[in-house]
């Protein structure tokens, strides 16, 4: 169950998109997400979907994987759609009992749904094609100017990278502790909210202890391997723009121009 | 002076109660002296709480002695300025395979040490490749460590240390959490480092079968060195080992038992072959 | 009769590219009072199999009967099953969470809805059965040694008074001393209470001297299921799947090959030594 979350997971394969500089992917994804909120008509979304389709095709990641990422946000999607559908004032279309669907509501709900789906798939493409390490590297380099304002850019990036590495391990551990407590008669599924929250104690306490133990071990292992912060560190995979990266930026710009031109007609 | 030398090493830690008051002082390492020569394969044995891991952590300057001195390649671990050179000279592999891998791709993890040392990019790649080949994990370089077996993860950790080009590797119970096939893989890799690369190996373990090939064995008990010698010398003292609650390989035990029943055999038989030869059949 | 597994299959991640057949047509009978060793290397399906026995994982197909009742019946009380079939996970000390040892052991029986007095009685009894010194009962479980923590965790399951106790690698990560103590305690428990015990391990040497029966798992199937001597006779096949018979088996086979008239199925040192001495005398 917990393992089904694909958001933030890397899919190993060889493709142009995988090879792109993470900064291109980060910047591209950011621009793509922003663009989704600029369109005034459906044609814009067609262009956006087309662009995404090409990128997915190029990435060689099975489409199934993208869709599986959607499962985890299906509730959010439903809530957004329902809220927009029923709570937008305007010209009524259908009225059932106290609920009214308006033309504006229908339009807003569809737009929101399309936006959300494209947004999630768009960011999944980025995370599926970029190793989290690479991603944090990209962020570190993009945010380097912030160092002037004493933002600990390297430390933040390292923290994120470690957190990402340990998420699968901690999820597995959660699963195991949960099962162990169920074997001791624990019940995580029934009872009211307070009872359920209380039932979580036997799960959370061991989990925290384990997380601290792991953190301790890891800190020791990092020090043993001469880690002493970002100063004086070299990179195994330094980020250098190549030809394909400029092409990548170019492709994003073309999309933006076409999208905004068509989408704001 | 050898690559690692300890003189009257003592490590004490203070136990405190909930309010932070001192409850008592535990001596984890108690006046240990040893001298390890470059290129040796050393095993340190002992059960949990015997002080063997505490001793190991001194060799990497993770812990500093309460009393006495430890030198790594002539550098005193008490001196702050030596710390990074010491860690580069004596690499360390820990027990839990999950809690020491930092990278999310095998090759990136192996590159972590050299990155920290400020090695130029091109050389990092060379080091990563040669280290992964040395432990037989090169074909897994693009894999995520999460999908590997325990034995494979430990080999990655060894490669990660190897990429720092240490003179000495200290392995703190690297096989305690592995299954028998994983244990074999790791020990094979460790022996390779010693035989092929000539790196000094200090293997801390409680598995007897892993120390048969060591040049020298130290047995620790209650923070002190209780026995020291070649594996054969150690295994000749079956009763003493049993007293220290340590395992003895079954073949050694069998030879010991046969001897007790009047069969003429030399002390310290380590392999089936030796037993057959000694029985004269 | 206590547990019967009838053509149990478990497929993991069905309909995906990562489909794995974790258990393949398992048929087993676990009679009351037996001490069983389940051996297999990592990924052989042994842990998955154990989690089926107390209903933590539901089989994709097949049936499991506990004391004659199908545990997959709609009205079957799985919670009750879990109290009857106790499962101690690998590294069970990681599940400890209470402020003191005693309360932690009380967790299981408390969940069964028992009276406070009965809960405490059971906790006390369980802690004594695992041989934990009484002065540690009210200490924080996190201050104990590795071996002690593990005993507390085992007591936590014992306090539910299970009829069957399953232990998944109870000696993992312990030193020889801790290992011998835990295994000895389990053996004692079995002889004293007649409890059915299933010991999961990847080490033949560890279980050989304790168990009545060995089930060898490989790639999700039962490879051998017999008394230890007969299982070890297949030492060559075991080797091929990454398992090994106790070293003494190899020694006896090697001696036999060299023409010494010894029985090859000795499993303990004493047995082997006696046999070799006899053979040597016969030769002389």
Short mmCIF file of N, CA, C and O in Angstrom, two decimals, chain C residues 144-191:
data_model
loop_
_atom_site.label_atom_id
_atom_site.label_comp_id
_atom_site.label_asym_id
_atom_site.label_seq_id
_atom_site.Cartn_x
_atom_site.Cartn_y
_atom_site.Cartn_z
N UNK C 144 18.49 -1.99 28.07
CA UNK C 144 18.97 -3.36 28.21
C UNK C 144 19.97 -3.69 27.10
O UNK C 144 20.09 -2.97 26.12
N UNK C 145 20.66 -4.83 27.27
CA UNK C 145 21.57 -5.28 26.22
C UNK C 145 20.75 -5.89 25.09
O UNK C 145 19.57 -6.17 25.25
N UNK C 146 21.41 -6.09 23.96
CA UNK C 146 20.73 -6.63 22.79
C UNK C 146 19.99 -7.93 23.07
O UNK C 146 18.82 -8.08 22.72
N UNK C 147 20.68 -8.85 23.73
CA UNK C 147 20.07 -10.14 24.02
C UNK C 147 18.89 -10.01 24.98
O UNK C 147 17.87 -10.68 24.82
N UNK C 148 19.02 -9.11 25.96
CA UNK C 148 17.94 -8.92 26.92
C UNK C 148 16.70 -8.31 26.26
O UNK C 148 15.57 -8.74 26.49
N UNK C 149 16.95 -7.30 25.39
CA UNK C 149 15.83 -6.69 24.67
C UNK C 149 15.07 -7.73 23.88
O UNK C 149 13.84 -7.73 23.84
N UNK C 150 15.84 -8.60 23.25
CA UNK C 150 15.19 -9.61 22.43
C UNK C 150 14.32 -10.53 23.28
O UNK C 150 13.23 -10.91 22.89
N UNK C 151 14.79 -10.86 24.47
CA UNK C 151 13.99 -11.70 25.35
C UNK C 151 12.71 -11.01 25.76
O UNK C 151 11.66 -11.63 25.85
N UNK C 152 12.81 -9.72 26.03
CA UNK C 152 11.61 -8.97 26.40
C UNK C 152 10.60 -9.04 25.26
O UNK C 152 9.41 -9.29 25.47
N UNK C 153 11.10 -8.86 24.04
CA UNK C 153 10.21 -8.89 22.88
C UNK C 153 9.56 -10.26 22.72
O UNK C 153 8.38 -10.37 22.40
N UNK C 154 10.34 -11.31 22.97
CA UNK C 154 9.77 -12.65 22.87
C UNK C 154 8.73 -12.86 23.98
O UNK C 154 7.65 -13.40 23.74
N UNK C 155 9.04 -12.35 25.17
CA UNK C 155 8.07 -12.45 26.28
C UNK C 155 6.77 -11.74 25.91
O UNK C 155 5.68 -12.20 26.26
N UNK C 156 6.89 -10.63 25.17
CA UNK C 156 5.71 -9.88 24.75
C UNK C 156 4.75 -10.73 23.94
O UNK C 156 3.54 -10.53 23.97
N UNK C 157 5.28 -11.66 23.18
CA UNK C 157 4.42 -12.55 22.40
C UNK C 157 3.97 -13.73 23.27
O UNK C 157 2.82 -14.14 23.23
N UNK C 158 4.89 -14.23 24.09
CA UNK C 158 4.56 -15.37 24.96
C UNK C 158 3.42 -15.05 25.92
O UNK C 158 2.63 -15.93 26.27
N UNK C 159 3.35 -13.79 26.33
CA UNK C 159 2.34 -13.38 27.30
C UNK C 159 0.93 -13.54 26.76
O UNK C 159 -0.04 -13.52 27.50
N UNK C 160 0.81 -13.69 25.44
CA UNK C 160 -0.51 -13.91 24.86
C UNK C 160 -0.91 -15.38 24.97
O UNK C 160 -1.96 -15.77 24.52
N UNK C 161 -0.03 -16.18 25.55
CA UNK C 161 -0.23 -17.62 25.70
C UNK C 161 -0.59 -18.30 24.38
O UNK C 161 -1.66 -18.89 24.24
N UNK C 162 0.28 -18.21 23.40
CA UNK C 162 -0.02 -18.86 22.12
C UNK C 162 0.14 -20.37 22.21
O UNK C 162 0.86 -20.87 23.08
N UNK C 163 -0.56 -21.08 21.32
CA UNK C 163 -0.39 -22.53 21.24
C UNK C 163 0.79 -22.84 20.33
O UNK C 163 1.45 -23.86 20.46
N UNK C 164 0.98 -21.95 19.36
CA UNK C 164 2.09 -22.10 18.43
C UNK C 164 2.95 -20.85 18.52
O UNK C 164 2.41 -19.74 18.52
N UNK C 165 4.25 -21.03 18.63
CA UNK C 165 5.13 -19.87 18.68
C UNK C 165 6.06 -19.91 17.46
O UNK C 165 6.79 -20.88 17.27
N UNK C 166 5.96 -18.86 16.64
CA UNK C 166 6.83 -18.80 15.46
C UNK C 166 7.89 -17.74 15.72
O UNK C 166 7.56 -16.61 16.09
N UNK C 167 9.14 -18.09 15.52
CA UNK C 167 10.21 -17.11 15.72
C UNK C 167 10.99 -16.95 14.43
O UNK C 167 11.55 -17.92 13.91
N UNK C 168 11.00 -15.72 13.91
CA UNK C 168 11.69 -15.46 12.65
C UNK C 168 13.12 -15.00 12.98
O UNK C 168 13.33 -13.89 13.45
N UNK C 169 14.08 -15.87 12.73
CA UNK C 169 15.49 -15.58 12.99
C UNK C 169 15.72 -14.95 14.36
O UNK C 169 16.21 -13.83 14.45
N UNK C 170 15.37 -15.67 15.41
CA UNK C 170 15.48 -15.06 16.74
C UNK C 170 16.91 -14.77 17.17
O UNK C 170 17.12 -14.05 18.13
N UNK C 171 17.89 -15.32 16.45
CA UNK C 171 19.27 -15.12 16.90
C UNK C 171 20.04 -14.15 16.00
O UNK C 171 21.23 -13.92 16.22
N UNK C 172 19.36 -13.56 15.00
CA UNK C 172 20.05 -12.67 14.08
C UNK C 172 20.77 -11.55 14.83
O UNK C 172 20.19 -10.91 15.70
N UNK C 173 22.02 -11.33 14.51
CA UNK C 173 22.77 -10.22 15.09
C UNK C 173 23.27 -10.47 16.51
O UNK C 173 23.95 -9.62 17.07
N UNK C 174 22.94 -11.62 17.11
CA UNK C 174 23.43 -11.89 18.46
C UNK C 174 24.78 -12.58 18.38
O UNK C 174 25.11 -13.22 17.39
N UNK C 175 25.56 -12.47 19.44
CA UNK C 175 26.83 -13.20 19.46
C UNK C 175 26.57 -14.65 19.90
O UNK C 175 25.46 -14.98 20.30
N UNK C 176 27.58 -15.51 19.77
CA UNK C 176 27.36 -16.93 20.07
C UNK C 176 26.74 -17.16 21.45
O UNK C 176 25.88 -18.01 21.62
N UNK C 177 27.16 -16.36 22.41
CA UNK C 177 26.66 -16.50 23.76
C UNK C 177 25.16 -16.20 23.79
O UNK C 177 24.37 -16.99 24.29
N UNK C 178 24.78 -15.07 23.23
CA UNK C 178 23.37 -14.69 23.20
C UNK C 178 22.55 -15.70 22.42
O UNK C 178 21.43 -16.03 22.81
N UNK C 179 23.12 -16.18 21.32
CA UNK C 179 22.42 -17.14 20.49
C UNK C 179 22.12 -18.42 21.27
O UNK C 179 20.99 -18.89 21.30
N UNK C 180 23.15 -18.97 21.91
CA UNK C 180 22.96 -20.22 22.66
C UNK C 180 21.95 -20.04 23.77
O UNK C 180 21.14 -20.93 24.04
N UNK C 181 21.99 -18.90 24.42
CA UNK C 181 21.06 -18.66 25.53
C UNK C 181 19.62 -18.64 25.03
O UNK C 181 18.73 -19.27 25.60
N UNK C 182 19.38 -17.88 23.95
CA UNK C 182 18.02 -17.78 23.43
C UNK C 182 17.52 -19.15 22.94
O UNK C 182 16.42 -19.57 23.29
N UNK C 183 18.35 -19.85 22.17
CA UNK C 183 17.91 -21.14 21.65
C UNK C 183 17.66 -22.14 22.79
O UNK C 183 16.68 -22.89 22.75
N UNK C 184 18.53 -22.11 23.79
CA UNK C 184 18.35 -23.00 24.94
C UNK C 184 17.03 -22.72 25.65
O UNK C 184 16.29 -23.63 26.01
N UNK C 185 16.75 -21.42 25.80
CA UNK C 185 15.52 -21.02 26.48
C UNK C 185 14.29 -21.48 25.69
O UNK C 185 13.31 -21.94 26.26
N UNK C 186 14.38 -21.38 24.38
CA UNK C 186 13.25 -21.80 23.54
C UNK C 186 13.03 -23.30 23.65
O UNK C 186 11.90 -23.78 23.78
N UNK C 187 14.13 -24.03 23.63
CA UNK C 187 14.03 -25.50 23.75
C UNK C 187 13.40 -25.87 25.09
O UNK C 187 12.53 -26.73 25.15
N UNK C 188 13.83 -25.17 26.12
CA UNK C 188 13.30 -25.45 27.46
C UNK C 188 11.79 -25.17 27.51
O UNK C 188 11.02 -25.94 28.05
N UNK C 189 11.43 -24.07 26.87
CA UNK C 189 10.02 -23.67 26.81
C UNK C 189 9.20 -24.78 26.16
O UNK C 189 8.12 -25.13 26.61
N UNK C 190 9.75 -25.34 25.09
CA UNK C 190 9.02 -26.37 24.35
C UNK C 190 8.87 -27.64 25.18
O UNK C 190 7.80 -28.22 25.22
N UNK C 191 9.94 -28.05 25.86
CA UNK C 191 9.84 -29.28 26.64
C UNK C 191 8.93 -29.08 27.85
O UNK C 191 8.20 -29.98 28.24
#
